Coordinates of C-alpha atoms in Angstrom, one line a residue:
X1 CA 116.9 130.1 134.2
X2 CA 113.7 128.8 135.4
X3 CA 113.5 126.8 139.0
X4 CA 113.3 123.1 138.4
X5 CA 110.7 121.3 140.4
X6 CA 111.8 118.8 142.6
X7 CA 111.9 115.2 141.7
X8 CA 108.9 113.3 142.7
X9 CA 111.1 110.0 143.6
X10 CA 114.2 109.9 145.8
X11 CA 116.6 109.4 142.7
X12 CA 120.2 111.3 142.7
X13 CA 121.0 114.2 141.0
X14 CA 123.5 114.2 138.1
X15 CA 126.8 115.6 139.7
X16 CA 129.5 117.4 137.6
X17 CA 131.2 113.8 136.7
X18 CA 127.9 112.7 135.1
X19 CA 127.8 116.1 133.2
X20 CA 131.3 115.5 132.2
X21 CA 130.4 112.1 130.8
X22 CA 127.5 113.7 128.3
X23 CA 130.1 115.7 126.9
X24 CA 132.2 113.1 126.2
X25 CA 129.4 110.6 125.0
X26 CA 128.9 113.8 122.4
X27 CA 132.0 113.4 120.8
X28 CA 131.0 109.7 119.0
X29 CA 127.2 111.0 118.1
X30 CA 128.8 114.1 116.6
X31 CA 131.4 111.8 114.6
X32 CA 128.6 109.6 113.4
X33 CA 126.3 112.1 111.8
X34 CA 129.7 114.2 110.5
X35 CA 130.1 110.9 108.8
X36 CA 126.5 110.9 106.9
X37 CA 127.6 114.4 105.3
X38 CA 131.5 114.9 105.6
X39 CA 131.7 113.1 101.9
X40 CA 128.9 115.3 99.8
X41 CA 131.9 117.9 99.1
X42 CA 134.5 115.3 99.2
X43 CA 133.1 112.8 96.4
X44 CA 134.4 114.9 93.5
X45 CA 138.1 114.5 94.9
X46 CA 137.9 111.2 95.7
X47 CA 136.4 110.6 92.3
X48 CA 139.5 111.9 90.8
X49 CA 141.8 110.2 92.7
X50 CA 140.4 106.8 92.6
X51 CA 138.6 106.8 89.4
X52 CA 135.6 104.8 90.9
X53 CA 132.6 103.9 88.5
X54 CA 129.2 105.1 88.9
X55 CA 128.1 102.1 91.1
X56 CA 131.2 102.3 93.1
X57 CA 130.5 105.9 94.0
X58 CA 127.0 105.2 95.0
X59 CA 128.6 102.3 97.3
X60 CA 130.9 104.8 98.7
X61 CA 128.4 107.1 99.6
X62 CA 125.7 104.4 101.5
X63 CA 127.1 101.6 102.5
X64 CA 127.9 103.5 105.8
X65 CA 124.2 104.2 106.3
X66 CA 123.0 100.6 104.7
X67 CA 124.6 99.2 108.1
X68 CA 124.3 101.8 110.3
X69 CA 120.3 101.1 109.7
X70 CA 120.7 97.6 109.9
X71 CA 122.8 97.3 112.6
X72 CA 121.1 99.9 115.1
X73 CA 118.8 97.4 116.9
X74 CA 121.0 94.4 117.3
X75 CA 123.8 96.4 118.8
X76 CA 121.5 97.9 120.9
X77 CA 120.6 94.4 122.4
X78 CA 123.8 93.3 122.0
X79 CA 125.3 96.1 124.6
X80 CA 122.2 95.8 126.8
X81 CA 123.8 92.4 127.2
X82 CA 127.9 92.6 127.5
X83 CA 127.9 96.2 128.5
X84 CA 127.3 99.5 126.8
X85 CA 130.9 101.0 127.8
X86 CA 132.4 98.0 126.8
X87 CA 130.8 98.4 123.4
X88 CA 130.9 101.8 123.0
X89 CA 134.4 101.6 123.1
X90 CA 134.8 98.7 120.9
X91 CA 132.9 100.2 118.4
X92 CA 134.9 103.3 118.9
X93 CA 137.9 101.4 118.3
X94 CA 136.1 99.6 115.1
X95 CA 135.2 103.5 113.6
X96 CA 138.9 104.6 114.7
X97 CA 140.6 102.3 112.7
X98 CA 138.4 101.9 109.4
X99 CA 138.4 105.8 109.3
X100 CA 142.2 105.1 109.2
X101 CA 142.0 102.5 106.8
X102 CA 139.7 105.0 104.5
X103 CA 141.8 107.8 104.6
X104 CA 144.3 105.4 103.3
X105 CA 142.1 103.7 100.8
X106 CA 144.3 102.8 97.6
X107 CA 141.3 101.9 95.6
X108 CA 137.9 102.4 95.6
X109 CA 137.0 98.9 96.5
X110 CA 139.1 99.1 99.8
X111 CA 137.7 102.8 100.5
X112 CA 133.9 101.0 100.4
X113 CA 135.2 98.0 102.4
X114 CA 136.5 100.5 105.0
X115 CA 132.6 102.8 105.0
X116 CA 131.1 99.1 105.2
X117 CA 133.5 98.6 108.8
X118 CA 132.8 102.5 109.9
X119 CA 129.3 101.5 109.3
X120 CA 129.4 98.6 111.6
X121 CA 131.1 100.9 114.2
X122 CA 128.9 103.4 113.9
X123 CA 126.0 101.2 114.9
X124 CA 127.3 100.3 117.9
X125 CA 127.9 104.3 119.4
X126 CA 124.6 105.5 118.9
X127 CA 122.3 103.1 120.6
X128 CA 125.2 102.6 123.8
X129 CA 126.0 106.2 124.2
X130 CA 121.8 106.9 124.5
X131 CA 121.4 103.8 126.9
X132 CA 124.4 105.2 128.7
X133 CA 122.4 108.3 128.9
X134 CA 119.4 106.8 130.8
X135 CA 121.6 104.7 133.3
X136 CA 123.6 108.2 134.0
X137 CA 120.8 110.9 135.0
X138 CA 118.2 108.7 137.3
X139 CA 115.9 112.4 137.2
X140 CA 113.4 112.4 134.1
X141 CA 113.8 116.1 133.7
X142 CA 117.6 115.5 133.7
X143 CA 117.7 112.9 131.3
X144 CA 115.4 114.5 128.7
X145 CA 117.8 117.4 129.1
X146 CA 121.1 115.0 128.3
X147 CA 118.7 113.7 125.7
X148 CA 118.4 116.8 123.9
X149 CA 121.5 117.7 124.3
X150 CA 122.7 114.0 122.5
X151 CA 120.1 115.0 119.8
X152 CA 121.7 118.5 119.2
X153 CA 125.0 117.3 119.0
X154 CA 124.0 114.6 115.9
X155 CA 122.0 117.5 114.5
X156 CA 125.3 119.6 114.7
X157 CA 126.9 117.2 112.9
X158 CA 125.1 116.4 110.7
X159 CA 125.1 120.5 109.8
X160 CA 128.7 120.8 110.3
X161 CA 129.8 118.1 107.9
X162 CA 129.6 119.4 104.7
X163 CA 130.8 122.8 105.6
X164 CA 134.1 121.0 107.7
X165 CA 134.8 119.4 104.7
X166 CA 134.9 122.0 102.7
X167 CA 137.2 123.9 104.5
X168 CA 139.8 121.3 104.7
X169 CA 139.6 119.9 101.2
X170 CA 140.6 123.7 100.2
X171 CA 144.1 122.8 101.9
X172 CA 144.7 119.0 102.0
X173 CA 143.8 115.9 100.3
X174 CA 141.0 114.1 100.3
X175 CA 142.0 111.6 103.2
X176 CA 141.8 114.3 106.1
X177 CA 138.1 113.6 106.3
X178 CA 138.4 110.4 107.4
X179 CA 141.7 111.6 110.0
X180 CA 139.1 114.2 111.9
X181 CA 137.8 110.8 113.7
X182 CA 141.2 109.5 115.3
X183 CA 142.0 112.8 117.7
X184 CA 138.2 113.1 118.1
X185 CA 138.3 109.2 119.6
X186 CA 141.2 109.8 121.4
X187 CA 139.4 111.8 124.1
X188 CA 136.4 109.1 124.4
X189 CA 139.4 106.8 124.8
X190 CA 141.3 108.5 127.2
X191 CA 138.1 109.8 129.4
X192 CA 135.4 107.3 128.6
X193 CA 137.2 104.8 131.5
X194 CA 136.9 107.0 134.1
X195 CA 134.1 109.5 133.8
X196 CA 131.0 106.8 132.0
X197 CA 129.4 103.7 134.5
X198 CA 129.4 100.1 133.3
X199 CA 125.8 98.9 133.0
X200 CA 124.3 95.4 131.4
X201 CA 121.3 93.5 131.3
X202 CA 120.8 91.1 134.6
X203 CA 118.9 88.9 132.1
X204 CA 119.9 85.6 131.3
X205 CA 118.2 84.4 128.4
X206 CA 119.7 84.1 125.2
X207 CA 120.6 85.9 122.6
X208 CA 118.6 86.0 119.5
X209 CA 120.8 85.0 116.6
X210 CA 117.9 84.1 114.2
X211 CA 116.0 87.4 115.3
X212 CA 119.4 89.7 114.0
X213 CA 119.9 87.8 111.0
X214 CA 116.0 87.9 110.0
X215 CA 116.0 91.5 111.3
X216 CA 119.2 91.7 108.7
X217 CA 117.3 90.4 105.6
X218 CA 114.5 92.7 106.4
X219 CA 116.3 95.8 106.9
X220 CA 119.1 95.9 104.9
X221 CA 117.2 94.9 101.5
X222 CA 114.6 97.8 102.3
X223 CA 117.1 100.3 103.0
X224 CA 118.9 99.5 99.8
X225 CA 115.3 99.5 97.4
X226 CA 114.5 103.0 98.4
X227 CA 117.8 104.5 98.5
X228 CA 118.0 102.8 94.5
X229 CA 114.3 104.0 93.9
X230 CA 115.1 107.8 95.1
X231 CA 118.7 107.5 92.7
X232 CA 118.1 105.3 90.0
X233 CA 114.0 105.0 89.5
X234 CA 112.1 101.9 89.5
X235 CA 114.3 98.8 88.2
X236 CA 113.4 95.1 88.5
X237 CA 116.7 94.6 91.5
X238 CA 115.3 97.8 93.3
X239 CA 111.8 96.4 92.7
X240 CA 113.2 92.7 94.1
X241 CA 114.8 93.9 97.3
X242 CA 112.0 96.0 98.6
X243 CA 109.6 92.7 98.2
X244 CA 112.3 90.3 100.0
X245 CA 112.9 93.1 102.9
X246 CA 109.3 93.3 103.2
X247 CA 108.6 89.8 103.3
X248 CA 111.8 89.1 105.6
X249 CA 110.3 91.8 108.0
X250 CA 107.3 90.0 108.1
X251 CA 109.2 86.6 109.2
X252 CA 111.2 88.4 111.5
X253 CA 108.2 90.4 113.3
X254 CA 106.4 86.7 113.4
X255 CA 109.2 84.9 114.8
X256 CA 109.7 87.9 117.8
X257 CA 106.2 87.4 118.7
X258 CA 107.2 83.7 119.3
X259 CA 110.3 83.5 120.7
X260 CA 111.4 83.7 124.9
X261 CA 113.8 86.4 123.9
X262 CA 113.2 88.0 121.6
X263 CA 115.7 91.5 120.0
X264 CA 112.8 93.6 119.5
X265 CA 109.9 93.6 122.3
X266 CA 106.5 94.1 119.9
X267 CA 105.0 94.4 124.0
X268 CA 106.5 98.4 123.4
X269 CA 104.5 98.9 120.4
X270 CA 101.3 98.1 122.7
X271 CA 101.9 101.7 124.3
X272 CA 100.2 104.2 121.6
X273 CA 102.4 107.4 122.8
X274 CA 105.1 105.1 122.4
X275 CA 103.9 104.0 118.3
X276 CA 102.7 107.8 117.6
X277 CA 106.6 108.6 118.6
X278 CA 107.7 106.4 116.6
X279 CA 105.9 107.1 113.6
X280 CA 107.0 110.8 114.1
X281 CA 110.7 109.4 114.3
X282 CA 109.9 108.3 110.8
X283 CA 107.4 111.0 109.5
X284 CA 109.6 113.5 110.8
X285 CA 112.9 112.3 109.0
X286 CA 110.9 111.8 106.5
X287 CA 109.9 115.4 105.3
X288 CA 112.9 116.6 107.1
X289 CA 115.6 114.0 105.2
X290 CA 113.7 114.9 101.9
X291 CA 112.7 118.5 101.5
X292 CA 116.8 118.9 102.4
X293 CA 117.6 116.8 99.7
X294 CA 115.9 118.6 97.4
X295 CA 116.5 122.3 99.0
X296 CA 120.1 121.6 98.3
X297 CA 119.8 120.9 94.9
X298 CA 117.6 124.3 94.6
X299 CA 120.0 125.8 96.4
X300 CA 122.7 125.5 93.8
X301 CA 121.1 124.6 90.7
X302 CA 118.2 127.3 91.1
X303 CA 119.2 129.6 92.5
X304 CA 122.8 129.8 91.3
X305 CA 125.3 129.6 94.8
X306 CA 127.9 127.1 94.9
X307 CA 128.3 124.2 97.2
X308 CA 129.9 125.5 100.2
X309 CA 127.3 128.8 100.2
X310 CA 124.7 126.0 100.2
X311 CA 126.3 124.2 103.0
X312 CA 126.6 127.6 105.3
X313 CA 122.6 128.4 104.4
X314 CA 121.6 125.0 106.2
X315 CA 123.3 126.1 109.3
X316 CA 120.0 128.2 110.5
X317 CA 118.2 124.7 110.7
X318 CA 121.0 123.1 112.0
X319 CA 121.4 125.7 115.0
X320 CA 117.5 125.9 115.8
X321 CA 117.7 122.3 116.0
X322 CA 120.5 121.8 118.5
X323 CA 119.4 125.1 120.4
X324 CA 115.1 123.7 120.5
X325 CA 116.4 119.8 120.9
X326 CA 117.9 120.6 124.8
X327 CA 115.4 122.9 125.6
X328 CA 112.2 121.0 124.6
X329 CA 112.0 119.3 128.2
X330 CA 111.5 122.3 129.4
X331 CA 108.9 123.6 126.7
X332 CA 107.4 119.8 127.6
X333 CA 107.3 120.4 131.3
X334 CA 105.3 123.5 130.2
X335 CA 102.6 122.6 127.8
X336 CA 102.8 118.7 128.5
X337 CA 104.9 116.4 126.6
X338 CA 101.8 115.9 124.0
X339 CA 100.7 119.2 123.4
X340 CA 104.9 120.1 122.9
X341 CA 105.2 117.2 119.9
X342 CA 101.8 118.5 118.4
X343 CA 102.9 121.6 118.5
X344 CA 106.2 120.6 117.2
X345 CA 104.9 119.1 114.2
X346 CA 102.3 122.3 113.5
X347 CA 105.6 124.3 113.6
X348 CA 107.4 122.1 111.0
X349 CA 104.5 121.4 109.2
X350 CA 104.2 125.8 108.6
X351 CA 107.8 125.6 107.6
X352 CA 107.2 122.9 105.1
X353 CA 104.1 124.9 103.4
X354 CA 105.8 127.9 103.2
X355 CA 108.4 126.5 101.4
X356 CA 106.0 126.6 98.9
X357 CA 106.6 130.7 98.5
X358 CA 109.8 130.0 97.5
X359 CA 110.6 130.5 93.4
X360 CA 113.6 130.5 90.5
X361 CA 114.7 134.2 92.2
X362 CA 113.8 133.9 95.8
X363 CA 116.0 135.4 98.7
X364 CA 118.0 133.2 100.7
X365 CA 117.2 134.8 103.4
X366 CA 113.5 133.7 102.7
X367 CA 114.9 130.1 102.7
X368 CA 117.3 130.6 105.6
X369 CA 114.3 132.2 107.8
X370 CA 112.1 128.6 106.6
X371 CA 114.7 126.1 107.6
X372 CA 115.6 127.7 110.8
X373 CA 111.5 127.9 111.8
X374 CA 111.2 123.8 110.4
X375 CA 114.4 123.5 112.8
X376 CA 112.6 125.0 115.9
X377 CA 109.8 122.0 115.3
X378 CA 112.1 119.2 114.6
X379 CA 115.0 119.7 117.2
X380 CA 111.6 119.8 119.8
X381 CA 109.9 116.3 118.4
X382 CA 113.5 114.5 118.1
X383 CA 114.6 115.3 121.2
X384 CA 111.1 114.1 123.0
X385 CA 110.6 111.6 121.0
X386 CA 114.0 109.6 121.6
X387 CA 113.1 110.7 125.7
X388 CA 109.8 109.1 125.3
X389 CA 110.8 105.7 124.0
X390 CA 113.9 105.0 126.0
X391 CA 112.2 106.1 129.3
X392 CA 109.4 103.9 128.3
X393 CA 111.2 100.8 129.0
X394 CA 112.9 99.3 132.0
X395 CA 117.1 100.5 132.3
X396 CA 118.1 96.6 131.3
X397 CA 115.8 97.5 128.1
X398 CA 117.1 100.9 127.0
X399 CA 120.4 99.9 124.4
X400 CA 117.4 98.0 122.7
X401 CA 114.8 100.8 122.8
X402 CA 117.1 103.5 121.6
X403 CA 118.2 100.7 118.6
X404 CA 114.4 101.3 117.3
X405 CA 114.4 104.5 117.8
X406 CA 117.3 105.5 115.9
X407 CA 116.5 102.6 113.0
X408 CA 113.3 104.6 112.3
X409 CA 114.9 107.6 112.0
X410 CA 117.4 106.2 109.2
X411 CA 114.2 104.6 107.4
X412 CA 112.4 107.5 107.7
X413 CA 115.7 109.4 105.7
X414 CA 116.0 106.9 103.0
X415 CA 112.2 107.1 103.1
X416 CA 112.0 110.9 102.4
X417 CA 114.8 110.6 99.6
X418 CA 113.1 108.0 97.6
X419 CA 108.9 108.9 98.0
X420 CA 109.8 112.6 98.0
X421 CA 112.2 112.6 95.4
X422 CA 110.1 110.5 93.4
X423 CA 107.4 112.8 93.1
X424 CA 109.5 115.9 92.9
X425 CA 110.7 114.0 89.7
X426 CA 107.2 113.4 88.4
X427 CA 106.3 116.6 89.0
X428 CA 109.4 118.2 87.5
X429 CA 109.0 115.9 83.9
X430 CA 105.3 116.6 83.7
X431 CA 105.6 120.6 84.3
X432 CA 108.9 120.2 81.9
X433 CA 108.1 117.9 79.2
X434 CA 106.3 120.4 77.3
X435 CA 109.6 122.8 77.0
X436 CA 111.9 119.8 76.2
X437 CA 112.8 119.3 80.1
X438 CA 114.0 115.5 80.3
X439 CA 115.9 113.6 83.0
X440 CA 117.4 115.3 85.9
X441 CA 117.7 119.2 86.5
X442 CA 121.6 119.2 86.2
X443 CA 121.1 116.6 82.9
X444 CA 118.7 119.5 81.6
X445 CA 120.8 122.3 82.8
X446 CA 123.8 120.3 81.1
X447 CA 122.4 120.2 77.9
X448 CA 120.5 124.2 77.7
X449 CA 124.2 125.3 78.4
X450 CA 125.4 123.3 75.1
X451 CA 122.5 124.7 72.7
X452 CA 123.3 127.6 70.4
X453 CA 119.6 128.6 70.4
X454 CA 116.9 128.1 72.8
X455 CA 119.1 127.5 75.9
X456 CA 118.3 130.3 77.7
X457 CA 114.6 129.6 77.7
X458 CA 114.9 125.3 78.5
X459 CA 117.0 126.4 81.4
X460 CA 114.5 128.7 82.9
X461 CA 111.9 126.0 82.2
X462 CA 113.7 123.2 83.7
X463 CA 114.2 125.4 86.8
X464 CA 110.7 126.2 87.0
X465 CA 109.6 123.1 87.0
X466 CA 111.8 122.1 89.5
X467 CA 110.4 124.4 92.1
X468 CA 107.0 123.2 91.1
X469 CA 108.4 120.0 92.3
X470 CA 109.7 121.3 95.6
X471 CA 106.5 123.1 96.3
X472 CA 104.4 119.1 95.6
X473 CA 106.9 117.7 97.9
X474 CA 106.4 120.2 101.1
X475 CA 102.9 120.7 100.5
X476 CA 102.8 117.0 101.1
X477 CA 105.2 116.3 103.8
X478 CA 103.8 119.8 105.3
X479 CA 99.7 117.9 105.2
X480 CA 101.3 115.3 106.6
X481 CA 103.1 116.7 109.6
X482 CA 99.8 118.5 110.2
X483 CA 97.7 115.1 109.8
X484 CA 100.1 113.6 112.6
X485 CA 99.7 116.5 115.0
X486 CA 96.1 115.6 115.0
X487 CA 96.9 111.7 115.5
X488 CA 99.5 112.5 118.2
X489 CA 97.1 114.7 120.2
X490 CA 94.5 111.5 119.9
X491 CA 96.6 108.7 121.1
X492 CA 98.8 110.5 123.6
X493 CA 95.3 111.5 125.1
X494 CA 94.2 107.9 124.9
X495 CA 97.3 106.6 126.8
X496 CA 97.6 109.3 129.4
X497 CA 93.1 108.5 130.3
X498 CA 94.7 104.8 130.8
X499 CA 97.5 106.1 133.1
X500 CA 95.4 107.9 135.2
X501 CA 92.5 104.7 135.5
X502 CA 95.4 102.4 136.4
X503 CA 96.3 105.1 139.0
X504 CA 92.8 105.4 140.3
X505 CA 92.7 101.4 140.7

């Protein structure tokens, strides 16, 4: 292990208690993100036992997210405010007790009811545990380490979900993947106390009820159009929502410009390194969120392997990811913090365009090798990224910070599902309209399987076209990645030349 260099302040090292307390602030981040995935192997069970209609099982599946995203930044501030332990455990105690409460669900009104509370719960650990984070290692270098290693853990997650669901739906019911949470909470119960500080906001101003439920209208609306857009196509309620989000935003954005207190300082977004991280919070999740998506469904409807084999061939990404996300500070105390995210972005954006050597008889191996080399770039920009905006802001700021931070990385998912998977599906019903290719791949596949004649060759041309829509969408998120790389090296450039002219005054 490379020597450290020595802190340039007089701030405390991180003994082994503090150390302790990342690994149990883990255990809520890893819950969180299980949660996004745990149900994409379960939904088929739970459709049989609760016979829920198609609208119902859409609800099932995002209403967790839907708050989560709108949630993120309010109970951010909120915690900044009336303590991040105090909240983290609360919201611990919320999750705890809906995942009980879903496990249980009779119906599939109360199981959505009880992803709705999760939800809620959920927003509340993410944002405390990273605040928690920067009032625990005083060191930078420390606390972007404890940073990547809180970014690992929700990529691990997020990774181990599917495949952790799988397994134990092969032996119990469908209930069990809700019951994971409760042991899991246990320990952040039983340790949190002891081994994680108290820490709130000396301010005394109030609390901006108008800013969370403007902040609400915006968010939640948006969220919903493009998650509707990327699933359903354009309709006149997806179409609605994304206007009224849009135009809430903009009320919201105006009326934090002119309040005393506001929940969402627009000073932060004065800071370009701070608005280029950001935006590759957003463009990252993005091509990330999106080219998964769609690499799942090539996965299994392509290429031919079932849903747990395509679980196990994400785990590459999801390893490079954990394994790049704690050691970017080190590749950032290197290279520089800006030369590390551009060259973060030039490795994911490579990854991306060589997904476009991918085809109907590819190698897994080919796409295992891909994913894991995207992986190496993203677990290196998340990591820095989340570092860069909560060290950005004072300590009595961070809860708040990290809520904006984590709210663009949810947009930037539902983004990636609905503009990518919107043009994979253009691209898919122009290639395949020719050979009688119509609706979705499965719909296609569906119907090829049915025909007595002419099956064989409508399945290999719905496939093909498919990949032609994969290789659109990663060409584009790939330019894209690459385009930001540029901007990233501009404006991180810009702001360090002002750094160094306020130093020199």
């Amino acid at each position: 292990m490379p020597s450290v260099p020595p802190p340039t302040g007089t701030a405390p090292a991180a003994d082994r208690k503090t150390w302790f307390g990342l690994a149990v602030l883990m255990l809520p981040v890893l819950l969180v993100s299980m949660d996004f995935s745990v149900l994409y192997l379960a939904m088929p069970t739970i459709t049989a036992a609760l016979d829920p209609s198609a609208t119902q099982q859409l609800w099932i599946l995002d209403i967790y997210g839907f708050l989560i995203a709108g949630l993120l930044i309010t109970m951010g501030n909120l915690g900044d405010r009336i303590g991040r332990r105090r909240i983290l455990l609360c919201g611990a105690g919320v999750f705890g007790g809906a995942s009980v409460l879903a496990a249980f669900s009779p119906g599939a009104g109360a199981l959505i009811a009880a992803r709705a509370l999760m939800g809620v719960g959920g927003a509340t650990l993410m944002p405390a545990s990273l605040a928690l984070i920067a009032n625990m290692f005083k060191r930078s270098h420390e606390r972007a380490r404890a940073i990547g290693v809180w970014t690992s853990a929700f990529a691990g997650g997020a990774a181990i979900g599917p495949v952790l669901g799988g397994l134990l739906l092969h032996h119990y019911w469908w209930g069990v993947v809700f019951l994971i949470n409760v042991p899991v909470l246990a320990v952040l119960f039983a340790a949190g106390p002891f081994v994680l500080p108290e820490y709130r906001s000396a301010r005394t101003g109030r609390f901006d009820v108008v800013g969370v439920a403007l902040s609400l209208l915006g968010i939640l609306p948006a969220v919903y159009a493009v998650k509707a857009l990327a699933t359903e196509g354009v309709s006149p309620l997806a179409a609605t929502a994304g206007l009224v989000g849009i135009a809430m935003f903009a009320v919201f954005l105006r009326h934090e410009a002119r309040t005393r207190d506001p929940l969402l300082d627009l000073n932060l977004f004065r800071n370009p390194t701070v608005s280029v991280c950001l935006a590759i919070a957003l463009v990252g999740m993005m091509a990330e969120g999106g080219v998964a998506y769609l690499s799942n469904v090539y996965l299994q409807s392509v290429l031919g392997h079932d849903v747990l084999a395509a679980a196990l061939a994400g785990l590459p990404m999801a390893v490079t990811i954990a394994v790049f996300s704690v050691v970017a500070d080190r590749i950032a105390r290197l290279v520089g913090k800006r030369y590390a995210l551009a060259g973060s972005l030039v490795v994911a954006a490579t990854a991306n365009l060589g997904f476009i050597a991918l085809g109907t008889t590819s190698s897994l191996l080919v796409y295992m090798a891909l994913s894991a080399l995207a992986g190496i770039g993203y677990g290196v920009q998340f990591s820095l990224v989340t570092d860069v905006v909560v060290g950005a802001v004072p300590p009595e700021q961070s809860g708040a910070a990290s809520g904006i931070s984590e709210t663009c990385f949810e947009l930037g998912t539902a983004l990636g599902l609905a503009l990518f998977g919107s043009l994979a599906t253009a691209v898919f019903l122009s290639r395949g309209g020719d050979s009688g290719v119509t609706g979705s791949l499965g719909e296609t596949l569906v119907r090829a399987d049915a025909m007595s004649t002419g099956g064989d060759a409508l399945a290999t041309a719905a496939r093909e076209a498919f990949v032609d829509g994969l290789h659109a969408t990663t060409l584009v998120s790939g330019l894209l990645l690459a385009v930001l790389s540029i901007v990233t090296v501009l404006a991180m450039r810009r702001s360090e030349h002002r750094a160094e002219a306020v130093v020199e005054v």
